[in-house]
Amino acid sequence: MTCPTWMHSCGQACVSSSSAQSCGGECETCNATQTNATATCVLGQCDFTCNAGYHRCGLGCVPNTSVSSCGSSCTPCSSPLNGTATCDGTSCGASCNPGFHDCYNSCEPNNSVYSCGLRCITPCPSDRHGTATCDGTTCGVNCSSGYRFCESTCASCPAQATATTCSGSSCAATACSAGYLACA
């Protein structure tokens, strides 16, 4: 019996050379011995492909979202400090504990001036007369004694002022210590 080039003879029939039911010259039936896999025949040898939602790692099929073999490269995800590792099916990520947020797979404190809220790239701005602050979502500045935050800077306030207000980016006295007057 003569079969086309993409087929071979199995008993009295011509069968596909790539069929898992008649693989190779011995007409072997391939079985998927791995969990979550389907038997295949590749170049006359039994093999397997992983089912949807799984990928091949070595001689087995593992879930695409497995943190121990994330993505097609089967890379294990490392757990960040203050969180747990995640895998979205292609790349590693982080799930952070309460009070922390994900900054490029690192769990940073919500009130960190280096990554306030979701500002993972830009730290909170500081002032030469104050220190940067973060309330967990928004940056701020805590001005040094004798200074008040006016618009975007810590402005110097009059030394004898008992009450102040901002006038633009300047600090102005609205009430003064005894013996002093508030002047415009």
mmCIF file of C-alpha atoms in Angstrom:
data_model
loop_
_atom_site.group_PDB
_atom_site.id
_atom_site.type_symbol
_atom_site.label_atom_id
_atom_site.label_comp_id
_atom_site.label_asym_id
_atom_site.label_seq_id
_atom_site.Cartn_x
_atom_site.Cartn_y
_atom_site.Cartn_z
ATOM 1 C CA MET A 1 0.000 0.000 0.000
ATOM 2 C CA THR A 2 1.340 3.384 -0.962
ATOM 3 C CA CYS A 3 0.305 6.332 1.219
ATOM 4 C CA PRO A 4 0.633 10.086 0.557
ATOM 5 C CA THR A 5 3.760 11.710 2.108
ATOM 6 C CA TRP A 6 1.828 13.173 5.048
ATOM 7 C CA MET A 7 0.447 9.739 5.947
ATOM 8 C CA HIS A 8 1.825 6.319 6.781
ATOM 9 C CA SER A 9 0.526 2.769 6.647
ATOM 10 C CA CYS A 10 -1.046 1.251 9.755
ATOM 11 C CA GLY A 11 -2.314 -2.233 9.042
ATOM 12 C CA GLN A 12 -4.604 -1.987 6.036
ATOM 13 C CA ALA A 13 -5.124 1.796 6.166
ATOM 14 C CA CYS A 14 -3.274 5.020 5.481
ATOM 15 C CA VAL A 15 -3.332 7.213 8.596
ATOM 16 C CA SER A 16 -2.064 10.714 9.414
ATOM 17 C CA SER A 17 1.578 10.857 10.477
ATOM 18 C CA SER A 18 0.678 13.502 13.063
ATOM 19 C CA SER A 19 -2.275 11.711 14.654
ATOM 20 C CA ALA A 20 -1.992 10.850 18.346
ATOM 21 C CA GLN A 21 -4.055 7.728 17.515
ATOM 22 C CA SER A 22 -1.414 6.333 15.111
ATOM 23 C CA CYS A 23 1.891 8.015 15.888
ATOM 24 C CA GLY A 24 5.143 6.999 14.175
ATOM 25 C CA GLY A 25 6.038 3.919 12.191
ATOM 26 C CA GLU A 26 4.743 1.572 14.884
ATOM 27 C CA CYS A 27 1.278 3.169 14.803
ATOM 28 C CA GLU A 28 1.472 3.885 18.528
ATOM 29 C CA THR A 29 -1.511 5.385 20.331
ATOM 30 C CA CYS A 30 -0.265 8.348 22.383
ATOM 31 C CA ASN A 31 -1.711 8.921 25.832
ATOM 32 C CA ALA A 32 -1.418 12.119 27.845
ATOM 33 C CA THR A 33 0.187 10.936 31.065
ATOM 34 C CA GLN A 34 0.409 14.509 32.383
ATOM 35 C CA THR A 35 -2.473 16.188 34.161
ATOM 36 C CA ASN A 36 -4.132 19.073 32.250
ATOM 37 C CA ALA A 37 -2.617 17.937 28.930
ATOM 38 C CA THR A 38 -3.694 16.540 25.567
ATOM 39 C CA ALA A 39 -1.698 13.848 23.758
ATOM 40 C CA THR A 40 -0.067 14.829 20.449
ATOM 41 C CA CYS A 41 2.234 13.283 17.868
ATOM 42 C CA VAL A 42 5.174 15.405 16.711
ATOM 43 C CA LEU A 43 7.560 14.116 14.014
ATOM 44 C CA GLY A 44 6.558 10.539 14.745
ATOM 45 C CA GLN A 45 7.048 10.850 18.530
ATOM 46 C CA CYS A 46 4.368 11.008 21.214
ATOM 47 C CA ASP A 47 4.255 14.331 23.042
ATOM 48 C CA PHE A 48 1.667 16.540 24.733
ATOM 49 C CA THR A 49 0.287 20.076 24.713
ATOM 50 C CA CYS A 50 -1.107 21.789 27.765
ATOM 51 C CA ASN A 51 -4.791 22.581 28.000
ATOM 52 C CA ALA A 52 -6.082 26.170 28.019
ATOM 53 C CA GLY A 53 -5.095 27.996 31.209
ATOM 54 C CA TYR A 54 -1.933 25.890 31.621
ATOM 55 C CA HIS A 55 1.604 26.077 30.251
ATOM 56 C CA ARG A 56 4.408 23.587 29.928
ATOM 57 C CA CYS A 57 7.134 23.575 32.567
ATOM 58 C CA GLY A 58 9.554 20.711 32.113
ATOM 59 C CA LEU A 59 7.545 17.512 31.773
ATOM 60 C CA GLY A 60 4.276 18.831 33.167
ATOM 61 C CA CYS A 61 1.501 21.391 32.739
ATOM 62 C CA VAL A 62 1.085 24.005 35.448
ATOM 63 C CA PRO A 63 -1.553 26.751 35.887
ATOM 64 C CA ASN A 64 -0.704 30.022 34.093
ATOM 65 C CA THR A 65 -1.330 31.880 37.366
ATOM 66 C CA SER A 66 0.946 29.700 39.526
ATOM 67 C CA VAL A 67 3.390 31.859 41.519
ATOM 68 C CA SER A 68 5.861 28.972 41.548
ATOM 69 C CA SER A 69 6.083 28.906 37.710
ATOM 70 C CA CYS A 70 4.661 32.174 36.384
ATOM 71 C CA GLY A 71 4.410 32.729 32.642
ATOM 72 C CA SER A 72 5.874 30.750 29.773
ATOM 73 C CA SER A 73 9.407 30.972 31.210
ATOM 74 C CA CYS A 74 8.232 29.128 34.346
ATOM 75 C CA THR A 75 9.797 31.774 36.603
ATOM 76 C CA PRO A 76 9.005 31.567 40.325
ATOM 77 C CA CYS A 77 7.673 34.832 41.785
ATOM 78 C CA SER A 78 9.361 36.137 44.918
ATOM 79 C CA SER A 79 7.196 37.365 47.776
ATOM 80 C CA PRO A 80 7.768 41.021 48.640
ATOM 81 C CA LEU A 81 8.269 42.206 52.194
ATOM 82 C CA ASN A 82 4.829 43.218 53.581
ATOM 83 C CA GLY A 83 2.903 41.314 50.887
ATOM 84 C CA THR A 84 2.463 38.142 48.872
ATOM 85 C CA ALA A 85 3.503 37.235 45.337
ATOM 86 C CA THR A 86 0.928 37.095 42.522
ATOM 87 C CA CYS A 87 0.979 35.955 38.892
ATOM 88 C CA ASP A 88 -1.444 37.286 36.253
ATOM 89 C CA GLY A 89 -0.657 34.445 33.863
ATOM 90 C CA THR A 90 2.299 36.142 32.198
ATOM 91 C CA SER A 91 4.209 38.144 34.817
ATOM 92 C CA CYS A 92 4.784 38.337 38.573
ATOM 93 C CA GLY A 93 3.148 40.981 40.749
ATOM 94 C CA ALA A 94 2.448 41.752 44.390
ATOM 95 C CA SER A 95 -0.572 41.847 46.657
ATOM 96 C CA CYS A 96 0.302 44.136 49.556
ATOM 97 C CA ASN A 97 -0.809 43.913 53.163
ATOM 98 C CA PRO A 98 -3.167 46.617 54.514
ATOM 99 C CA GLY A 99 -1.295 49.909 54.956
ATOM 100 C CA PHE A 100 1.010 49.186 52.001
ATOM 101 C CA HIS A 101 0.729 49.667 48.226
ATOM 102 C CA ASP A 102 2.397 48.040 45.218
ATOM 103 C CA CYS A 103 5.292 49.985 43.702
ATOM 104 C CA TYR A 104 6.787 47.811 40.971
ATOM 105 C CA ASN A 105 6.331 44.532 42.896
ATOM 106 C CA SER A 106 7.589 46.056 46.143
ATOM 107 C CA CYS A 107 5.120 46.806 48.966
ATOM 108 C CA GLU A 108 5.750 50.334 50.238
ATOM 109 C CA PRO A 109 4.076 51.985 53.271
ATOM 110 C CA ASN A 110 1.118 54.176 52.240
ATOM 111 C CA ASN A 111 2.531 57.090 54.274
ATOM 112 C CA SER A 112 6.069 56.929 52.836
ATOM 113 C CA VAL A 113 7.220 60.284 51.451
ATOM 114 C CA TYR A 114 9.184 58.314 48.849
ATOM 115 C CA SER A 115 6.063 56.653 47.360
ATOM 116 C CA CYS A 116 3.056 58.501 48.849
ATOM 117 C CA GLY A 117 -0.274 56.996 47.838
ATOM 118 C CA LEU A 118 0.369 55.754 44.320
ATOM 119 C CA ARG A 119 3.334 58.058 43.578
ATOM 120 C CA CYS A 120 5.816 55.251 43.062
ATOM 121 C CA ILE A 121 8.093 57.251 40.788
ATOM 122 C CA THR A 122 8.134 60.748 42.311
ATOM 123 C CA PRO A 123 8.804 61.342 46.012
ATOM 124 C CA CYS A 124 6.925 64.084 47.860
ATOM 125 C CA PRO A 125 8.562 67.488 47.387
ATOM 126 C CA SER A 126 10.379 68.947 50.363
ATOM 127 C CA ASP A 127 11.076 72.562 51.331
ATOM 128 C CA ARG A 128 14.296 74.027 52.674
ATOM 129 C CA HIS A 129 12.324 75.308 55.702
ATOM 130 C CA GLY A 130 10.273 72.159 56.245
ATOM 131 C CA THR A 131 10.040 68.406 55.748
ATOM 132 C CA ALA A 132 7.909 66.409 53.335
ATOM 133 C CA THR A 133 4.912 64.528 54.763
ATOM 134 C CA CYS A 134 2.428 61.963 53.470
ATOM 135 C CA ASP A 135 -0.986 61.259 54.999
ATOM 136 C CA GLY A 136 -1.316 57.993 53.066
ATOM 137 C CA THR A 137 -2.696 59.513 49.857
ATOM 138 C CA THR A 138 -1.489 63.123 49.539
ATOM 139 C CA CYS A 139 1.878 64.814 49.913
ATOM 140 C CA GLY A 140 2.312 67.788 52.228
ATOM 141 C CA VAL A 141 4.979 69.830 53.979
ATOM 142 C CA ASN A 142 5.495 70.276 57.721
ATOM 143 C CA CYS A 143 7.072 73.750 58.032
ATOM 144 C CA SER A 144 9.732 74.490 60.643
ATOM 145 C CA SER A 145 8.985 76.772 63.593
ATOM 146 C CA GLY A 146 8.557 80.405 62.442
ATOM 147 C CA TYR A 147 7.334 79.318 58.989
ATOM 148 C CA ARG A 148 3.894 78.700 57.531
ATOM 149 C CA PHE A 149 2.948 76.809 54.368
ATOM 150 C CA CYS A 150 1.737 79.445 51.907
ATOM 151 C CA GLU A 151 0.793 78.253 48.415
ATOM 152 C CA SER A 152 3.710 75.949 47.619
ATOM 153 C CA THR A 153 6.439 77.063 49.998
ATOM 154 C CA CYS A 154 7.227 77.489 53.704
ATOM 155 C CA ALA A 155 7.154 81.267 54.149
ATOM 156 C CA SER A 156 8.872 83.114 57.005
ATOM 157 C CA CYS A 157 6.375 84.604 59.465
ATOM 158 C CA PRO A 158 7.021 87.707 61.628
ATOM 159 C CA ALA A 159 8.683 86.693 64.908
ATOM 160 C CA GLN A 160 6.188 88.586 67.115
ATOM 161 C CA ALA A 161 3.050 87.301 65.301
ATOM 162 C CA THR A 162 0.539 85.405 67.428
ATOM 163 C CA ALA A 163 -1.733 84.740 64.441
ATOM 164 C CA THR A 164 -0.805 84.608 60.760
ATOM 165 C CA THR A 165 -2.363 84.295 57.337
ATOM 166 C CA CYS A 166 -1.008 83.704 53.878
ATOM 167 C CA SER A 167 -0.929 86.492 51.374
ATOM 168 C CA GLY A 168 0.112 84.804 48.147
ATOM 169 C CA SER A 169 3.330 82.982 48.968
ATOM 170 C CA SER A 170 4.113 85.270 51.940
ATOM 171 C CA CYS A 171 3.198 84.921 55.596
ATOM 172 C CA ALA A 172 1.521 87.983 57.139
ATOM 173 C CA ALA A 173 0.709 88.748 60.787
ATOM 174 C CA THR A 174 -2.964 89.182 61.696
ATOM 175 C CA ALA A 175 -2.316 89.522 65.432
ATOM 176 C CA CYS A 176 0.860 90.387 67.307
ATOM 177 C CA SER A 177 2.369 89.975 70.755
ATOM 178 C CA ALA A 178 1.751 92.779 73.289
ATOM 179 C CA GLY A 179 3.597 95.927 72.314
ATOM 180 C CA TYR A 180 3.574 95.132 68.567
ATOM 181 C CA LEU A 181 1.164 96.098 65.788
ATOM 182 C CA ALA A 182 0.305 94.170 62.633
ATOM 183 C CA CYS A 183 1.322 96.328 59.704
ATOM 184 C CA ALA A 184 0.597 95.604 56.071
#
